Tab-separated table of N, CA and C in Angstrom:
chain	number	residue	atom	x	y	z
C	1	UNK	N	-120.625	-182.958	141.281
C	1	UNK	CA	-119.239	-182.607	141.501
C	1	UNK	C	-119.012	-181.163	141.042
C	2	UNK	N	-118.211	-180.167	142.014
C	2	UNK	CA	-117.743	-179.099	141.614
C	2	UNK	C	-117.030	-178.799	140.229
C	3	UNK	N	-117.076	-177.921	139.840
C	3	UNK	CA	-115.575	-177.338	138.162
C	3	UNK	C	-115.166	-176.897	138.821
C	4	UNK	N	-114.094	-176.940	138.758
C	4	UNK	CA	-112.497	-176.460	138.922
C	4	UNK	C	-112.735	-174.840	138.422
C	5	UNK	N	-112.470	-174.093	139.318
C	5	UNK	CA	-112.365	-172.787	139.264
C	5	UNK	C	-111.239	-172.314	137.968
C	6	UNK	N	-111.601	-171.607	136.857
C	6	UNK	CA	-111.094	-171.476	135.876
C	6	UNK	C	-109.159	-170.701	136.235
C	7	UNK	N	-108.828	-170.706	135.010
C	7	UNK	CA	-107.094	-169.788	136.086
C	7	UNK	C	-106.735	-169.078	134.835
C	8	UNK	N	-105.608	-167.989	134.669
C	8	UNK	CA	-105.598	-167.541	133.803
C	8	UNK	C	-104.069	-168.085	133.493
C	9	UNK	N	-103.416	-167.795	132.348
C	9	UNK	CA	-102.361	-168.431	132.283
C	9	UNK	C	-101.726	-167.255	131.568
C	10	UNK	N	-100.373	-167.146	132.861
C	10	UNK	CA	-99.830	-165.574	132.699
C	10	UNK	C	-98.132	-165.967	131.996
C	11	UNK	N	-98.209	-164.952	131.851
C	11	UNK	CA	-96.249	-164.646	130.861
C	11	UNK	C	-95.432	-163.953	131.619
C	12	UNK	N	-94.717	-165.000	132.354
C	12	UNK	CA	-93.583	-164.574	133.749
C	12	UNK	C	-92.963	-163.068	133.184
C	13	UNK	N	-92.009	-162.921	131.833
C	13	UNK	CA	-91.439	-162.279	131.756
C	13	UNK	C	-92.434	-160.660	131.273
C	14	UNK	N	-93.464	-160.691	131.068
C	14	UNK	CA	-94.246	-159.345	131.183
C	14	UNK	C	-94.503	-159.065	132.310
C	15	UNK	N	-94.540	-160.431	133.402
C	15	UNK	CA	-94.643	-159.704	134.765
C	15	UNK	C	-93.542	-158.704	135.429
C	16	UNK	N	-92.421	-159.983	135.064
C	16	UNK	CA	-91.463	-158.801	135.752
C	16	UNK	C	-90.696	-157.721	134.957
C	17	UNK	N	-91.400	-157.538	133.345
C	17	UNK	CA	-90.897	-156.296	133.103
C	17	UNK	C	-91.495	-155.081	133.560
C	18	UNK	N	-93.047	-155.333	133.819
C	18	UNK	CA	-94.209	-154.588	134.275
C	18	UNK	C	-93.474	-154.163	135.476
C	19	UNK	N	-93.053	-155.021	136.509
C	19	UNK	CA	-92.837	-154.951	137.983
C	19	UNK	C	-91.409	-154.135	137.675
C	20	UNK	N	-90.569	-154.207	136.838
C	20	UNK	CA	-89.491	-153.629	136.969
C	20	UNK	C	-89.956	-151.828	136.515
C	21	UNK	N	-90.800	-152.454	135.233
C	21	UNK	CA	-90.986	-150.605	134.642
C	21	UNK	C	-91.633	-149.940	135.607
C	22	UNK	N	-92.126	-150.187	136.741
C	22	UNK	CA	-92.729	-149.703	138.237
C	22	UNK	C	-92.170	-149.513	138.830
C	23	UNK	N	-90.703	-149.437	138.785
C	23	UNK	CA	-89.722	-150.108	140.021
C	23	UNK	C	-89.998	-150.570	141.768
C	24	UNK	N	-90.490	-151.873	141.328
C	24	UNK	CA	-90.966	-152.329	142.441
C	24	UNK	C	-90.173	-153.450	142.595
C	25	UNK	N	-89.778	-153.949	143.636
C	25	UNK	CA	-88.545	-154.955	144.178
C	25	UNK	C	-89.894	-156.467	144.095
C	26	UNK	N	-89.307	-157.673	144.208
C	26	UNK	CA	-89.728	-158.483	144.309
C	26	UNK	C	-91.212	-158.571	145.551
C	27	UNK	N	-90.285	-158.254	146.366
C	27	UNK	CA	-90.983	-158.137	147.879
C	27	UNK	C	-91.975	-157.543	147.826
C	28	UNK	N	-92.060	-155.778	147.490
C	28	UNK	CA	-92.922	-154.719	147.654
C	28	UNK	C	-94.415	-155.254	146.589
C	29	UNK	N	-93.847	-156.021	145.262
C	29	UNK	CA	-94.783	-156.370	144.220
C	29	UNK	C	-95.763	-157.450	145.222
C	30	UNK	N	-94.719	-158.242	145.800
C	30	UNK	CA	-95.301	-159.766	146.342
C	30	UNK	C	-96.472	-158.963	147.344
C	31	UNK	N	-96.155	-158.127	148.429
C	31	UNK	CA	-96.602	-157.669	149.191
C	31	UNK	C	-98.287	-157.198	148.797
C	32	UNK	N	-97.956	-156.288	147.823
C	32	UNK	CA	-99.155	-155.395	147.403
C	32	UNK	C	-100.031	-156.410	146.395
C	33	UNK	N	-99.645	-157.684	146.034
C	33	UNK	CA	-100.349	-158.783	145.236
C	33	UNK	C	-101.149	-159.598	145.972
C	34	UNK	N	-100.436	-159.709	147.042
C	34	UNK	CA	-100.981	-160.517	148.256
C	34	UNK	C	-100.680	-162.054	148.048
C	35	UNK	N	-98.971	-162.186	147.922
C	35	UNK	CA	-99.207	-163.343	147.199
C	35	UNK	C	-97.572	-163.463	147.989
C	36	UNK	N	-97.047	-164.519	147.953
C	36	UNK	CA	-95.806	-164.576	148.399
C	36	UNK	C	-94.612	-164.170	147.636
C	37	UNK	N	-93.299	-163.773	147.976
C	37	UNK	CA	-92.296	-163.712	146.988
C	37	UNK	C	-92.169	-164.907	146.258
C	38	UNK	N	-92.136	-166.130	147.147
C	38	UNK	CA	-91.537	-166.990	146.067
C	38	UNK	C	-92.611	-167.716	145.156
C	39	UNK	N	-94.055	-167.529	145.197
C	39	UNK	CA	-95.029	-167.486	143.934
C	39	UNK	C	-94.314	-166.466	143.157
C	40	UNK	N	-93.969	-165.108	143.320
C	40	UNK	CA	-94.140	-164.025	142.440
C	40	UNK	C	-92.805	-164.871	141.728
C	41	UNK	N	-91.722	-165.198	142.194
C	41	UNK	CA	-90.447	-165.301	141.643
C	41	UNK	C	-90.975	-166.546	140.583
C	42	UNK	N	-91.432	-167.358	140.838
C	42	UNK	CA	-91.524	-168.791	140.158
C	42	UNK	C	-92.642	-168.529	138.995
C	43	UNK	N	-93.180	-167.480	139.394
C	43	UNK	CA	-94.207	-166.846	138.020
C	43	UNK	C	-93.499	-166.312	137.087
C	44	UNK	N	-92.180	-165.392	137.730
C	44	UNK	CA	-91.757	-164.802	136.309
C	44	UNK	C	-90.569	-165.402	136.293
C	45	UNK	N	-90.289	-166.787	136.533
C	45	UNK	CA	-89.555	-167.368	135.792
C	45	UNK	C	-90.166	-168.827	134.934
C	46	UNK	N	-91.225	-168.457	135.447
C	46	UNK	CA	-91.999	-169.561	134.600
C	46	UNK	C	-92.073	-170.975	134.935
C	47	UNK	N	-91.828	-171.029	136.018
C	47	UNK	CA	-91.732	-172.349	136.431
C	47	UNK	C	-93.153	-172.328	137.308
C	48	UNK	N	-94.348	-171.481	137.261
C	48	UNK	CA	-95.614	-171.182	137.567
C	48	UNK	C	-96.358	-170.425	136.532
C	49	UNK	N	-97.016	-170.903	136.000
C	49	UNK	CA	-97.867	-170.105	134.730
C	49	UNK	C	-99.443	-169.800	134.751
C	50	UNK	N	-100.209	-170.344	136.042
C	50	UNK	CA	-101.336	-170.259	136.146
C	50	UNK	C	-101.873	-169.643	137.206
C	51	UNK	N	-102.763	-168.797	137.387
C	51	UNK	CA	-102.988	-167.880	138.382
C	51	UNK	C	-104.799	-168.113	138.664
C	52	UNK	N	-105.323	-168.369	139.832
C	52	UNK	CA	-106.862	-168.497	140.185
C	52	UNK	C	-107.579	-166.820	139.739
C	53	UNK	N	-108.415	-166.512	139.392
C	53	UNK	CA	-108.998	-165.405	139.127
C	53	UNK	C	-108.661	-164.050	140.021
C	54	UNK	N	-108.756	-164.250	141.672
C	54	UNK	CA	-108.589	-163.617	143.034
C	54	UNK	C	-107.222	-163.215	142.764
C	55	UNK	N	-106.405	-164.038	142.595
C	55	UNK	CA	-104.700	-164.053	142.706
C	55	UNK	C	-104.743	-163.472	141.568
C	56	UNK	N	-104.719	-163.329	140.340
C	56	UNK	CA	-104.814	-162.744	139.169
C	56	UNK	C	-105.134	-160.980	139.084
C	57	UNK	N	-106.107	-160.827	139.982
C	57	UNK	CA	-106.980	-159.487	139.687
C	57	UNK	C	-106.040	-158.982	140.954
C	58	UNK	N	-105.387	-159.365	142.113
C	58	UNK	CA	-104.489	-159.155	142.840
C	58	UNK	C	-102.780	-158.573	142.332
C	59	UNK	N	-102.753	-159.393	141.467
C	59	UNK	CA	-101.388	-158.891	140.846
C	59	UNK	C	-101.619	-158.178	139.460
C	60	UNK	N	-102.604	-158.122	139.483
C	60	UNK	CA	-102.712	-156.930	138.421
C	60	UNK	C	-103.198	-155.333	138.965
C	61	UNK	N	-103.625	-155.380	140.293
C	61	UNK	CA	-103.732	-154.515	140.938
C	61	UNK	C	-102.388	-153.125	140.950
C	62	UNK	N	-101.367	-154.615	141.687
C	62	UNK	CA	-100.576	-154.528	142.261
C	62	UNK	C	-99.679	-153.564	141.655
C	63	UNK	N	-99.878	-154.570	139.762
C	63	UNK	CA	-99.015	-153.932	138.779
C	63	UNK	C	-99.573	-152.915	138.330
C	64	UNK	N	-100.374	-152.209	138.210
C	64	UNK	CA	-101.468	-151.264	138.354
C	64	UNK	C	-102.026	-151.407	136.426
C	65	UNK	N	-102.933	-152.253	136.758
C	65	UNK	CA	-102.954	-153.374	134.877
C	65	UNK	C	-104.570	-153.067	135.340
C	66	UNK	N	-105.471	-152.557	133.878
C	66	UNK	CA	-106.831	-152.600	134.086
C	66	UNK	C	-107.080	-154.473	133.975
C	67	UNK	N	-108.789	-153.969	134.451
C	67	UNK	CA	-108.862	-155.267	134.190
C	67	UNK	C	-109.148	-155.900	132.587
C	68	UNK	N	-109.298	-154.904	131.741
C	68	UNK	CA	-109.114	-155.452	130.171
C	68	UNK	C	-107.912	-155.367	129.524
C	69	UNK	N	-106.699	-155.059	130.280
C	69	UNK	CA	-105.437	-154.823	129.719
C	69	UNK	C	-104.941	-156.405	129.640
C	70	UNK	N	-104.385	-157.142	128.695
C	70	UNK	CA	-104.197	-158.534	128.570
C	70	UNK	C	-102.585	-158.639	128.467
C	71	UNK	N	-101.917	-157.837	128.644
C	71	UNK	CA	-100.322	-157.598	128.734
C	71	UNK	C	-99.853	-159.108	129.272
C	72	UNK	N	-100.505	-159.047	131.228
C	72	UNK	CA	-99.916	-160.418	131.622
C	72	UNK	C	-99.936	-161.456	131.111
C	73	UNK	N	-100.941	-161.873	130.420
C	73	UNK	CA	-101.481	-162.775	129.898
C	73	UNK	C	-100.658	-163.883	128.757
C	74	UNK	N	-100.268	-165.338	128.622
C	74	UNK	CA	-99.498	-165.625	128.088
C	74	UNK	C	-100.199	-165.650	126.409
C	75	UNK	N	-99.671	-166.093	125.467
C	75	UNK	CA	-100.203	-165.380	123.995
C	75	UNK	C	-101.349	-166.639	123.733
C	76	UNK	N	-101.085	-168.086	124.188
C	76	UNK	CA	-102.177	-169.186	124.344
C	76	UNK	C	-103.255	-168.493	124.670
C	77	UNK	N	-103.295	-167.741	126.001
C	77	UNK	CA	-104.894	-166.952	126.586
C	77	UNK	C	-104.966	-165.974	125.698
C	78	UNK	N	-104.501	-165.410	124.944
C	78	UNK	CA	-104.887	-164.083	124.200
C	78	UNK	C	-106.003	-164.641	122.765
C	79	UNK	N	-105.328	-165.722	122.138
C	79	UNK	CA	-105.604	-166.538	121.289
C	79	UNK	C	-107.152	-167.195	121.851
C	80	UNK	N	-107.308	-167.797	122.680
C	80	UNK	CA	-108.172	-167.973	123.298
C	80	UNK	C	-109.553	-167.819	123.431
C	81	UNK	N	-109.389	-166.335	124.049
C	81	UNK	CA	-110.013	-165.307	124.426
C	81	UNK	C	-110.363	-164.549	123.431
C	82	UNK	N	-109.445	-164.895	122.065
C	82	UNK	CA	-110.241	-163.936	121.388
C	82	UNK	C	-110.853	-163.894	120.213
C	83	UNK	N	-110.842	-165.225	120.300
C	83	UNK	CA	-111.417	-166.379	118.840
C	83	UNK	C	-112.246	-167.462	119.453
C	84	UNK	N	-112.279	-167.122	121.127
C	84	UNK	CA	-113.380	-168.697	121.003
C	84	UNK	C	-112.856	-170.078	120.963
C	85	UNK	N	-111.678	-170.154	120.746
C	85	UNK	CA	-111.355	-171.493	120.285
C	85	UNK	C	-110.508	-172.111	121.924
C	86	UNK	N	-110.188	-173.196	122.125
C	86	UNK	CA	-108.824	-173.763	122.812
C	86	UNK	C	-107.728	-174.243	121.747
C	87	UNK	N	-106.579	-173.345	122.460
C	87	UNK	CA	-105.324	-173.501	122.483
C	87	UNK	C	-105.663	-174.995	121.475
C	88	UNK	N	-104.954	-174.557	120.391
C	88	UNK	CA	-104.644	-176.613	119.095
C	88	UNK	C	-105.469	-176.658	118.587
C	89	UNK	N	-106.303	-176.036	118.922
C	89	UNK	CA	-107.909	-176.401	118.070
C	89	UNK	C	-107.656	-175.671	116.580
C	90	UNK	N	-108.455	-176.967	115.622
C	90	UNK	CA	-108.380	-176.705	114.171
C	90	UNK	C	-108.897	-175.450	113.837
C	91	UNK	N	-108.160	-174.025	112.972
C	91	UNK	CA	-108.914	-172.893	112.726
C	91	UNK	C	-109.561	-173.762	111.076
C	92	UNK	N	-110.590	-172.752	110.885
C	92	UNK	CA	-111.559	-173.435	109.848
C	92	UNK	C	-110.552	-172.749	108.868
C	93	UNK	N	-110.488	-173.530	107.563
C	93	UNK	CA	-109.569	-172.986	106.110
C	93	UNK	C	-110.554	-172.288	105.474
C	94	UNK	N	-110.158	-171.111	104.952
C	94	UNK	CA	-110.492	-170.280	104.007
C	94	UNK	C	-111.374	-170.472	102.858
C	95	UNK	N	-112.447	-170.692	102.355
C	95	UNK	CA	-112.887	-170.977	101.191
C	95	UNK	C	-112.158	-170.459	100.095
C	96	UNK	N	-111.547	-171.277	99.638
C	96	UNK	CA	-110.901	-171.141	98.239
C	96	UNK	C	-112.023	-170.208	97.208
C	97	UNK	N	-113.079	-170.619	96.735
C	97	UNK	CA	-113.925	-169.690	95.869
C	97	UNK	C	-113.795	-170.838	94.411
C	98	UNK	N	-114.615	-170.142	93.772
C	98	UNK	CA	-114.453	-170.960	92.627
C	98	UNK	C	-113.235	-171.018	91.721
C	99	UNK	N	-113.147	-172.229	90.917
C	99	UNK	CA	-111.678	-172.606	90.594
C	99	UNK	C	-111.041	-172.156	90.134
């Protein structure tokens, strides 16, 4: 059986501050993302939070975002990504040291 193609899980409202500090209209962003308006709209209102890799590197294009810039990215993937761990997972406690 196939895996499920991994997705990234983005933060509506950095999208459309990104898209606004560009001044790019809904449309023109959707356009150059390659993605529809009403994905783009339902992303940055959050009622869509996950993006396939293709669609991802598309609207970061769009927004003109390197590909190591993690801005879109919601703070779960940052966490993630940058400890190794999943999202809930126990961080190890501190060794106290001797008493």
């Amino acid at each position: 059986m196939e895996r499920p193609q991994p997705t990234f899980q983005v933060d509506g409202a950095a999208i459309r501050t990104r898209r606004k500090d560009l001044g790019m209209s809904l449309a023109s962003c959707a356009e150059a993302a390659g993605i529809s308006k009403s994905f783009l709209t339902e992303l940055e209102v959050g009622a869509k939070q996950h993006m396939r890799p293709p669609t991802y590197a598309g609207l970061r294009t769009a927004l003109q975002i390197q590909s190591d810039d993690r801005r879109l990215l919601r703070e779960e993937q940052h966490r993630k990504d940058t400890d190794g761990r999943q999202e809930g997972a126990c961080r190890p406690h501190p060794d106290p040291g001797p008493g």
